[in-house]
Coordinates of C-alpha atoms in Angstrom, one line a residue:
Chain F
X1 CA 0.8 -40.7 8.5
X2 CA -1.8 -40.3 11.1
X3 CA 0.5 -37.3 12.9
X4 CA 0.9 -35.7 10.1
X5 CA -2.9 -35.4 9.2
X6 CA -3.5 -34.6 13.0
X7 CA -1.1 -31.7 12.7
X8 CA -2.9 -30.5 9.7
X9 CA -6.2 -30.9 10.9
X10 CA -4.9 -28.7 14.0
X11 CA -3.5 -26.1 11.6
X12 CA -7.2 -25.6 9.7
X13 CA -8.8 -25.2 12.8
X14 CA -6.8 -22.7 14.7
X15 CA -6.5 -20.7 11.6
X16 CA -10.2 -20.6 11.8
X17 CA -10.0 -19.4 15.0
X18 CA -8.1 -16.4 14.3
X19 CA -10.9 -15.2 11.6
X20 CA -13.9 -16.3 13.7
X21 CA -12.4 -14.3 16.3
X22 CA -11.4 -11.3 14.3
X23 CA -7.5 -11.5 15.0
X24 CA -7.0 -11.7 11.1
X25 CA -9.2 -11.0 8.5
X26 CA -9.3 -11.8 4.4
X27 CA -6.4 -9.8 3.6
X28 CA -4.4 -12.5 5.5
X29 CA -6.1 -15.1 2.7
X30 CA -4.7 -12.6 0.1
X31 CA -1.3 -13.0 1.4
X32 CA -1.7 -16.9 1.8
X33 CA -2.5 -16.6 -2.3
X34 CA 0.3 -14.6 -3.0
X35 CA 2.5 -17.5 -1.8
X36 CA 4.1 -20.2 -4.3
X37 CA 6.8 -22.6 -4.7
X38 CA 8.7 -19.9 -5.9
X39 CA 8.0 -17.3 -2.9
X40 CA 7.6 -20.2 -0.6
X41 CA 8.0 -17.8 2.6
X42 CA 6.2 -14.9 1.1
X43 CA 4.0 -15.1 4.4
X44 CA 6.3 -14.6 7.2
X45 CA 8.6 -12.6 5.6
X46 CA 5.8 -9.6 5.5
X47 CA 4.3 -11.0 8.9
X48 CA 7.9 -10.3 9.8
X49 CA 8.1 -6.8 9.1
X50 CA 4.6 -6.0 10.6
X51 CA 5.8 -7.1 13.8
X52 CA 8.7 -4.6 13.2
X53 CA 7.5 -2.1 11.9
X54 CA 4.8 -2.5 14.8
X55 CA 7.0 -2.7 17.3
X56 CA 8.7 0.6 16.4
X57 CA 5.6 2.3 15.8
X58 CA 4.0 1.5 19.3
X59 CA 8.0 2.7 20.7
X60 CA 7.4 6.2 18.6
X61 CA 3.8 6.2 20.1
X62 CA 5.0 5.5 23.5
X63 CA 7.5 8.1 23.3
X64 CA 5.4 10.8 21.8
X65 CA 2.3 10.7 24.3
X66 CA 5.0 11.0 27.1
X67 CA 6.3 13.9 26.3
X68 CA 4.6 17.0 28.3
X69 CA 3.2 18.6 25.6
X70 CA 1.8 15.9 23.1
X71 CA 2.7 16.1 19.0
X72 CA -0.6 15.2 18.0
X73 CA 0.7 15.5 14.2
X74 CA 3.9 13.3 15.1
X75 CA 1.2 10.9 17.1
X76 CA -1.5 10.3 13.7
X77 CA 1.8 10.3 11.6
X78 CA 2.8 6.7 13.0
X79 CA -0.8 5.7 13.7
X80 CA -1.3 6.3 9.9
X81 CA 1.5 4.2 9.5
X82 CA 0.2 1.2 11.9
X83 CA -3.0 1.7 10.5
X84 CA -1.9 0.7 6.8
X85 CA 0.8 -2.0 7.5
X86 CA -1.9 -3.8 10.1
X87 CA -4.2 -3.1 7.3
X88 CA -2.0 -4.5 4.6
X89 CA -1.3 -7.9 6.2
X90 CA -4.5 -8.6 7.6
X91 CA -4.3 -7.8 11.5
X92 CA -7.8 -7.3 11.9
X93 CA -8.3 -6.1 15.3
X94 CA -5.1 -3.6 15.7
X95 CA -6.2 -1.9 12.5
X96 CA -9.3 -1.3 13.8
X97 CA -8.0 -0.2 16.9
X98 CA -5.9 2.1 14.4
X99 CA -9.2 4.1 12.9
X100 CA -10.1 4.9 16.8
X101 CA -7.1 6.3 17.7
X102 CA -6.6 8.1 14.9
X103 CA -10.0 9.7 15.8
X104 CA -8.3 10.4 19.0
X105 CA -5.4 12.5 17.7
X106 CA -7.8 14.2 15.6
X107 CA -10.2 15.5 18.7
X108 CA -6.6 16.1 20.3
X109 CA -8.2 13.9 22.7
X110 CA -5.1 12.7 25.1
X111 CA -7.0 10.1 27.2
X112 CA -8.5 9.0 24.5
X113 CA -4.9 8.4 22.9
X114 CA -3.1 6.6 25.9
X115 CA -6.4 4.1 26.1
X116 CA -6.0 3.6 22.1
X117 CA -2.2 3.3 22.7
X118 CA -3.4 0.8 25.4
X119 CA -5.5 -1.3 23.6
X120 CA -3.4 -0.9 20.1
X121 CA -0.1 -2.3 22.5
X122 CA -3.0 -5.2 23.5
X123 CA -4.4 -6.3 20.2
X124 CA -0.8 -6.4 18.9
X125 CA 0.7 -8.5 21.1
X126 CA -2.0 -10.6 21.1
X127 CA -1.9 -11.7 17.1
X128 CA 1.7 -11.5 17.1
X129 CA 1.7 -14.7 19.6
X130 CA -1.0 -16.0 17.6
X131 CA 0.5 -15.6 14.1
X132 CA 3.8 -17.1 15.8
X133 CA 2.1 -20.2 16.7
X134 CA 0.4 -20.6 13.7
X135 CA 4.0 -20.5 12.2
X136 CA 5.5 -22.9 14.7
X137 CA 2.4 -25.4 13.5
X138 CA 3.3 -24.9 9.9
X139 CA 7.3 -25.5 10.4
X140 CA 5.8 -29.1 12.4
X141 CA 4.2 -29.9 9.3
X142 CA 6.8 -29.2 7.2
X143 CA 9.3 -31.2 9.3
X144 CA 7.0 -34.3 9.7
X145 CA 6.7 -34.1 6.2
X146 CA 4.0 -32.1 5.2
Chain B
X1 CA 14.8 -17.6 -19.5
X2 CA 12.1 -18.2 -21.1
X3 CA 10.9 -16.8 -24.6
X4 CA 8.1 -14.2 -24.0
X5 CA 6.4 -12.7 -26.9
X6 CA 7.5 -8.6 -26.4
X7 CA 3.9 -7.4 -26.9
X8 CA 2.8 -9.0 -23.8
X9 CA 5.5 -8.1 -21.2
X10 CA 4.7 -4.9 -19.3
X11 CA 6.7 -2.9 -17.5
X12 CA 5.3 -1.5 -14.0
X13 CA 6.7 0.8 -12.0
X14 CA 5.8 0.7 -8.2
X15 CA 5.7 3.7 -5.8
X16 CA 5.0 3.4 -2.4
X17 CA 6.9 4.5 1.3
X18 CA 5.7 1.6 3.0
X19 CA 7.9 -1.7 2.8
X20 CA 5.2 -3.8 3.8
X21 CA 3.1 -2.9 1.0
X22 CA 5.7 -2.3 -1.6
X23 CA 6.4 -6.3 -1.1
X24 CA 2.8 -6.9 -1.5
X25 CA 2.2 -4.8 -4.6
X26 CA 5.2 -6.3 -6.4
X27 CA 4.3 -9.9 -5.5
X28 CA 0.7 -9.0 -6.9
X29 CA 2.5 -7.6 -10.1
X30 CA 4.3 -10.5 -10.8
X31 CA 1.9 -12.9 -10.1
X32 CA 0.0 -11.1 -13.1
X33 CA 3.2 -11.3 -15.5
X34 CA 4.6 -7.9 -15.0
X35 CA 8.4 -6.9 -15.0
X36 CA 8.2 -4.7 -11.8
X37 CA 10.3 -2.0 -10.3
X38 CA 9.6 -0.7 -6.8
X39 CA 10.7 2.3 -5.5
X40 CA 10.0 3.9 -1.8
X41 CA 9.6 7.8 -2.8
X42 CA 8.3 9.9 -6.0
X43 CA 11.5 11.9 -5.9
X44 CA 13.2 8.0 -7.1
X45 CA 10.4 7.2 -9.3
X46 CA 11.2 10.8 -11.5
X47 CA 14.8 9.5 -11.1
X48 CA 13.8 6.3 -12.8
X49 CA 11.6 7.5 -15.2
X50 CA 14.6 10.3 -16.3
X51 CA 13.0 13.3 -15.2
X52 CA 15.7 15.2 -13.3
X53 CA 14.7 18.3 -11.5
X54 CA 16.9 21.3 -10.8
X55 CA 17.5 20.6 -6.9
X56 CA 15.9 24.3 -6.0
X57 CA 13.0 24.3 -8.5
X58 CA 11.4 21.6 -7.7
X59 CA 7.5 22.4 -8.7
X60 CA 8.7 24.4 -12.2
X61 CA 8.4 21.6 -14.6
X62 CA 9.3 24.2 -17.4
X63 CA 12.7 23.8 -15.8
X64 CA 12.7 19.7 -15.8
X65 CA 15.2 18.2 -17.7
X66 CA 14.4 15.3 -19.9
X67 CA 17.0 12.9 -19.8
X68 CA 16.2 10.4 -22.8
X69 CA 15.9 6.7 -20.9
X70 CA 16.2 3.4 -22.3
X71 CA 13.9 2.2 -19.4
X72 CA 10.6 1.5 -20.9
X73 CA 8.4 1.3 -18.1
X74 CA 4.5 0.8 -18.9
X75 CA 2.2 1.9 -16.3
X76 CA 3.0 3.7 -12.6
X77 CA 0.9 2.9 -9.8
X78 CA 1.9 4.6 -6.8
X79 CA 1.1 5.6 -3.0
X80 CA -1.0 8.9 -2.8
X81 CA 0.3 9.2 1.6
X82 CA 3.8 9.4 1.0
X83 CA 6.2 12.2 2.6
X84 CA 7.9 14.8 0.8
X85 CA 6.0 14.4 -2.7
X86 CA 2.6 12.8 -2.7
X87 CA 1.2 10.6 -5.2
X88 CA -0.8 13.0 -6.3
X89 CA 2.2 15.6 -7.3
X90 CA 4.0 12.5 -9.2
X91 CA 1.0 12.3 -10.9
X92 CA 1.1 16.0 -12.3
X93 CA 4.4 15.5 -12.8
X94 CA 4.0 12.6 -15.0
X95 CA 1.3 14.5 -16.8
X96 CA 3.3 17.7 -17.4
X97 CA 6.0 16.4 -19.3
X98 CA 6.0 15.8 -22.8
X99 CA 7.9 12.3 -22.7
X100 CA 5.8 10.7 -19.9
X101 CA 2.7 11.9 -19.8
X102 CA 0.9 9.0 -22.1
X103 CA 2.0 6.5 -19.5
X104 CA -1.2 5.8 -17.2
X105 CA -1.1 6.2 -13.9
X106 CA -2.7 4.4 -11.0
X107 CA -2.9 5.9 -7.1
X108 CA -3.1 3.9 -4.5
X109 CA -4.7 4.9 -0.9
X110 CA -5.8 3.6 2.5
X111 CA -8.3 6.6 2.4
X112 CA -11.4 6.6 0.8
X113 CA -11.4 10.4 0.4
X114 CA -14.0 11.2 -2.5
X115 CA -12.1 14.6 -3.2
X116 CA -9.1 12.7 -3.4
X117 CA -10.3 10.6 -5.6
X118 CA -11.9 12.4 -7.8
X119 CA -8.9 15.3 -7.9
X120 CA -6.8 12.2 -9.3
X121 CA -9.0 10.7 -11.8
X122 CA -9.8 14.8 -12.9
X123 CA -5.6 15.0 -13.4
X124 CA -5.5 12.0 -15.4
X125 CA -5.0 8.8 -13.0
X126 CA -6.4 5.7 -14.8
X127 CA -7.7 4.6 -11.7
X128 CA -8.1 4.6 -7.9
X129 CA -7.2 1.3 -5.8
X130 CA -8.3 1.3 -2.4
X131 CA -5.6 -0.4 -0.3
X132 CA -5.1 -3.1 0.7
X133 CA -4.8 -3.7 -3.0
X134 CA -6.6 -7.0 -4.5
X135 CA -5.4 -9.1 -7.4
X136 CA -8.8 -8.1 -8.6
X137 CA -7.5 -4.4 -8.6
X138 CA -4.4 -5.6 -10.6
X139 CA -6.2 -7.6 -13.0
X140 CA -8.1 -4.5 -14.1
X141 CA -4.7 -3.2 -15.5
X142 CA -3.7 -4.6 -18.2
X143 CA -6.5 -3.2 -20.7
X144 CA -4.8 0.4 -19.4
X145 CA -1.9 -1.1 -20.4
X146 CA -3.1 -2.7 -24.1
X147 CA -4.8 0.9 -24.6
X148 CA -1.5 2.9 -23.9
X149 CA 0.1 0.5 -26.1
X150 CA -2.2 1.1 -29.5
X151 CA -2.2 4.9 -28.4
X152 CA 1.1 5.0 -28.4
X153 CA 1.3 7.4 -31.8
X154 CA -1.9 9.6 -30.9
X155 CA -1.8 12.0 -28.7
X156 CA -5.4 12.0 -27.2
X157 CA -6.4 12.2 -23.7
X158 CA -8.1 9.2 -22.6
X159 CA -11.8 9.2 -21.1
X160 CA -11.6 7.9 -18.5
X161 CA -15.4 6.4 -18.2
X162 CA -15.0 4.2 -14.6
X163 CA -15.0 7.0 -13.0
X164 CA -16.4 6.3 -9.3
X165 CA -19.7 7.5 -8.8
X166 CA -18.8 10.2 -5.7
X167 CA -20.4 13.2 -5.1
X168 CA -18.0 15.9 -3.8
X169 CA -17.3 16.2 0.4
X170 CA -15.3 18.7 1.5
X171 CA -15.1 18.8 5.0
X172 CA -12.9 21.4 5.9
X173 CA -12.5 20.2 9.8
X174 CA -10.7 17.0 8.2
X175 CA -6.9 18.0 8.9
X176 CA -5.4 14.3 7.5
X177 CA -2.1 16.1 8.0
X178 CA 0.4 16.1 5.6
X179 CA -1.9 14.6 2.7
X180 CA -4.3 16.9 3.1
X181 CA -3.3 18.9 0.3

């Protein structure tokens, strides 16, 4: 089944990809382990709520910093929160973007928390198309009989 | 079902605010054997565990009503960040009352926080886990587990000798909000 074996051979290296470029990091492998025939989706289901959770997180953030007078407690509260669930699955690069913000809202730094907010908005939507893809090239395996 | 011998199934109960991460620890659990139980807030896990507070004393344990449980649960690990009660005062809890006090207790924390740390091994927490938790963490809790278990009739405090080797930092400009307590 030469397809199948290219399709595989595709799937090693872009998931390489993501850790040589930083996108995920070992936690991800963690995650991979926790995986079985009896938790066969283990994987995207938490991937799933990351990019939820994210998603409302980076709404919250929006929100705050627009307000006149910034919340700076209100703002390291949902960092905190993007900060562990990034963290927990592995997103490499909007955790770290995480630990500068959070720096940020501690200096009560406000330009320093829009370019976080910024970058953190960036990085996220940047592994979430990744880790979609590398999804999609996992269900092609599956269907061609992987 | 299969036939497990008793002696070997533990029961752990999981405390965390964080979905993501209460999925994680529980799949770690189980992958390890344990019967788990995850709930998102310490005011549910002293539910669970049948420690019923009068609603306007909440911090007068002499007050705390002992409900006798069947649930046997074997070890807590929870969040230290969570909102309302922290880790930190579940842990107290736990160690204030008569019926609960011999189970151990693990904290879990993004923060590596020496004072932290240290306040929770100093009140009787079995261990610190840096998150994101590692099966290697997990597999370090069973002999808690097989210790508790021979224990069970004595009523000594345990020593806890894996202390992490931390000096002290307190740095009073750190405002980490609501866990900084």
């Amino acid at each position: 089944m030469d397809g199948l074996v290219q399709l595989q051979k595709q799937l090693v290296d872009y998931t390489a990809s993501l850790f040589h470029e930083g996108f995920l990091d070992d936690q991800f492998n963690q995650l991979q382990q926790l995986q079985d025939e009896s938790n066969p989706d283990f994987v995207v289901e938490v991937v799933t709520l990351f990019f939820e959770d994210a998603e409302r997180l980076l709404n919250e953030l929006t929100k705050t910093l627009g307000q006149p007078s910034t919340d700076f407690k209100k703002l390291d509260a949902h960092v905190h929160q993007l900060k562990g669930s990034s963290s927990s699955i592995g997103a490499h690069r909007v955790h770290r973007i995480c630990i500068s913000f959070r720096n940020s809202c501690e200096e009560q730094n406000v330009e320093g928390c829009l370019k976080n907010l910024q970058q953190v908005t960036h990085e996220y939507s940047l592994v979430k198309s990744k880790l979609e893809t590398l999804f999609r090239m996992e269900q092609q395996i599956l269907a061609a009989g992987g | 079902m299969a036939v497990v011998a008793l002696e070997t199934q533990f029961h752990v109960l999981a405390v965390d605010d964080s979905l993501i991460d209460r999925m994680l620890i529980e799949r770690l659990l189980k992958t390890s054997s344990f019967n788990v139980t995850t709930v998102d807030s310490a005011t549910k896990a002293l539910k669970f565990l049948g420690l019923v507070e009068d609603e306007l004393k909440t911090f007068e344990t002499s007050v705390a009503s002992e409900i006798h449980q069947d649930v046997d649960v074997n070890l807590i690990i929870t969040d230290y960040c969570m909102p309302g009660m922290t880790g930190y005062d579940l842990l107290r809890k736990i160690k204030e009352s008569k019926s609960l006090k011999n189970i151990p207790v693990v904290i879990m924390s993004s923060e590596n926080v020496p004072s932290r740390i240290n306040r929770c091994l100093e009140e009787g927490a079995e261990e610190f886990f840096l998150k994101p938790v590692q099966q290697a963490d997990v597999n370090k809790l069973k002999p808690h587990l097989m210790k508790s278990r021979t224990k069970e009739e004595q009523d000594q405090p345990l020593i806890n000798n894996k202390r992490k080797d931390m000096e002290e930092i307190y740095s009073p400009n750190k405002t980490r909000l609501r866990c900084s307590s």
